[in-house]
C-alpha cells in the first residue's frame, strides 16, 4: 500500500461526505465541516498549522517527533477537506509538486512574482487605471 493509495482513499471518503453525495453533518465530522463551509475548515487549517509550528518548536527542545507527525497529519487532513470543497484533489497537489521537482525554489518564487507583476500591469493597462 502506497502513500498515494492512502491519499486516494481519504479523498474518496471526503468526497462521499459532501452534502451533494448525501453526507450527514449529524453523523460525520467531515460532512459537518463541509456543510458549514469554508470558514469552518479554514479555521481548522489555521489551528492545525499553528499546532504544527508549536510541535516543531518543541522538537527543538527535545520533544519526540510523534507530536509533529500527528499535528502534520491533522493539517494535511483538513487541507484535503479544503481541496475537495473547492473541486481540487491531492492528486492535483502531487502533480504540482512533480512539476516543481528539480527547480530551484528561489527561481520558482521569482518567476511567480514576475508573472504576477506582468498580470497586474496588463490589468492596469486594460482598465486604464494608473499604478
Coordinates of C-alpha atoms in Angstrom, one line a residue:
X1 CA 0.0 0.0 0.0
X2 CA 1.5 3.4 -1.0
X3 CA 1.0 6.9 0.3
X4 CA -0.9 7.7 -2.9
X5 CA -3.3 4.9 -2.1
X6 CA -3.9 6.5 1.4
X7 CA -4.5 9.9 -0.2
X8 CA -6.8 8.4 -2.7
X9 CA -8.9 6.6 -0.1
X10 CA -9.1 9.7 2.1
X11 CA -10.1 11.8 -0.9
X12 CA -12.8 9.2 -1.7
X13 CA -14.1 9.3 1.8
X14 CA -14.2 13.1 1.9
X15 CA -16.0 13.2 -1.5
X16 CA -18.6 10.8 -0.1
X17 CA -19.2 13.1 2.8
X18 CA -20.1 16.1 0.7
X19 CA -23.7 17.3 1.1
X20 CA -24.4 16.6 -2.6
X21 CA -23.3 13.0 -2.1
X22 CA -25.6 12.6 1.0
X23 CA -23.1 13.3 3.7
X24 CA -24.8 13.6 7.0
X25 CA -23.5 16.5 9.2
X26 CA -25.0 14.9 12.2
X27 CA -23.1 11.7 11.7
X28 CA -19.8 12.8 10.1
X29 CA -17.2 15.4 11.2
X30 CA -16.2 15.9 7.6
X31 CA -19.8 16.4 6.4
X32 CA -20.3 18.9 9.2
X33 CA -17.2 20.9 8.2
X34 CA -18.2 20.8 4.5
X35 CA -21.8 21.8 5.4
X36 CA -20.6 24.7 7.5
X37 CA -18.5 26.0 4.6
X38 CA -15.0 27.5 4.2
X39 CA -15.0 29.4 7.4
X40 CA -15.2 26.2 9.4
X41 CA -12.5 24.2 7.7
X42 CA -10.2 27.2 7.0
X43 CA -10.3 27.9 10.7
X44 CA -9.3 24.3 11.4
X45 CA -6.4 24.6 8.9
X46 CA -5.2 27.7 10.7
X47 CA -5.4 26.0 14.1
X48 CA -3.6 22.9 12.8
X49 CA -0.9 24.9 11.1
X50 CA -0.2 26.7 14.4
X51 CA -0.1 23.3 16.2
X52 CA 2.5 22.1 13.6
X53 CA 4.6 25.1 14.3
X54 CA 4.4 24.6 18.1
X55 CA 5.2 20.9 17.8
X56 CA 8.2 21.6 15.6
X57 CA 9.4 24.2 18.1
X58 CA 9.0 21.7 20.9
X59 CA 11.2 19.3 18.9
X60 CA 14.0 21.9 19.1
X61 CA 13.8 21.4 22.9
X62 CA 13.9 17.6 23.0
X63 CA 10.2 16.6 22.3
X64 CA 9.6 13.5 20.3
X65 CA 8.7 13.5 16.6
X66 CA 5.3 11.8 17.2
X67 CA 3.6 15.1 18.1
X68 CA 4.8 16.8 15.0
X69 CA 3.7 13.9 12.8
X70 CA 0.3 13.8 14.4
X71 CA -0.2 17.5 14.0
X72 CA 1.0 17.4 10.4
X73 CA -1.5 14.6 9.7
X74 CA -4.3 16.8 11.1
X75 CA -3.1 19.7 8.9
X76 CA -3.0 17.5 5.8
X77 CA -6.4 16.0 6.6
X78 CA -8.1 19.4 6.9
X79 CA -6.3 20.6 3.8
X80 CA -7.8 17.7 1.9
X81 CA -11.2 18.8 3.0
X82 CA -10.5 22.3 1.6
X83 CA -9.2 20.8 -1.6
X84 CA -12.4 18.7 -2.0
X85 CA -14.7 21.7 -1.2
X86 CA -13.1 23.7 -4.0
X87 CA -13.1 20.9 -6.5
X88 CA -9.4 20.1 -6.2
X89 CA -7.6 16.9 -5.1
X90 CA -4.5 15.6 -3.5
X91 CA -3.6 14.4 -7.0
X92 CA -3.6 18.0 -8.2
X93 CA -1.1 18.9 -5.5
X94 CA 1.1 15.9 -6.2
X95 CA 1.1 16.9 -9.9
X96 CA 2.1 20.5 -8.9
X97 CA 4.9 19.2 -6.7
X98 CA 6.1 16.9 -9.6
X99 CA 6.1 19.9 -11.9
X100 CA 8.3 21.8 -9.5
X101 CA 10.7 18.9 -8.9
X102 CA 14.2 19.8 -9.9
X103 CA 13.5 23.5 -10.0
X104 CA 15.2 26.0 -7.7
X105 CA 12.8 27.3 -5.2
X106 CA 14.3 30.7 -5.5
X107 CA 13.9 30.7 -9.2
X108 CA 10.3 29.4 -8.9
X109 CA 9.4 32.2 -6.5
X110 CA 11.0 34.8 -8.7
X111 CA 9.1 33.5 -11.7
X112 CA 5.8 33.6 -9.8
X113 CA 6.5 37.2 -8.7
X114 CA 7.4 38.2 -12.3
X115 CA 4.2 36.7 -13.7
X116 CA 2.1 38.4 -11.0
X117 CA 3.6 41.8 -11.8
X118 CA 3.0 41.1 -15.5
X119 CA -0.6 40.2 -14.9
X120 CA -1.1 43.3 -12.7
X121 CA 0.5 45.5 -15.4
X122 CA -1.8 44.1 -18.1
X123 CA -4.8 44.5 -15.8
X124 CA -3.9 48.1 -15.2
X125 CA -3.5 48.8 -18.9
X126 CA -6.8 47.2 -19.8
X127 CA -8.8 49.2 -17.2
X128 CA -6.9 52.4 -17.8
X129 CA -6.0 52.8 -14.1
X130 CA -2.7 54.2 -13.1
X131 CA -0.5 52.2 -10.8

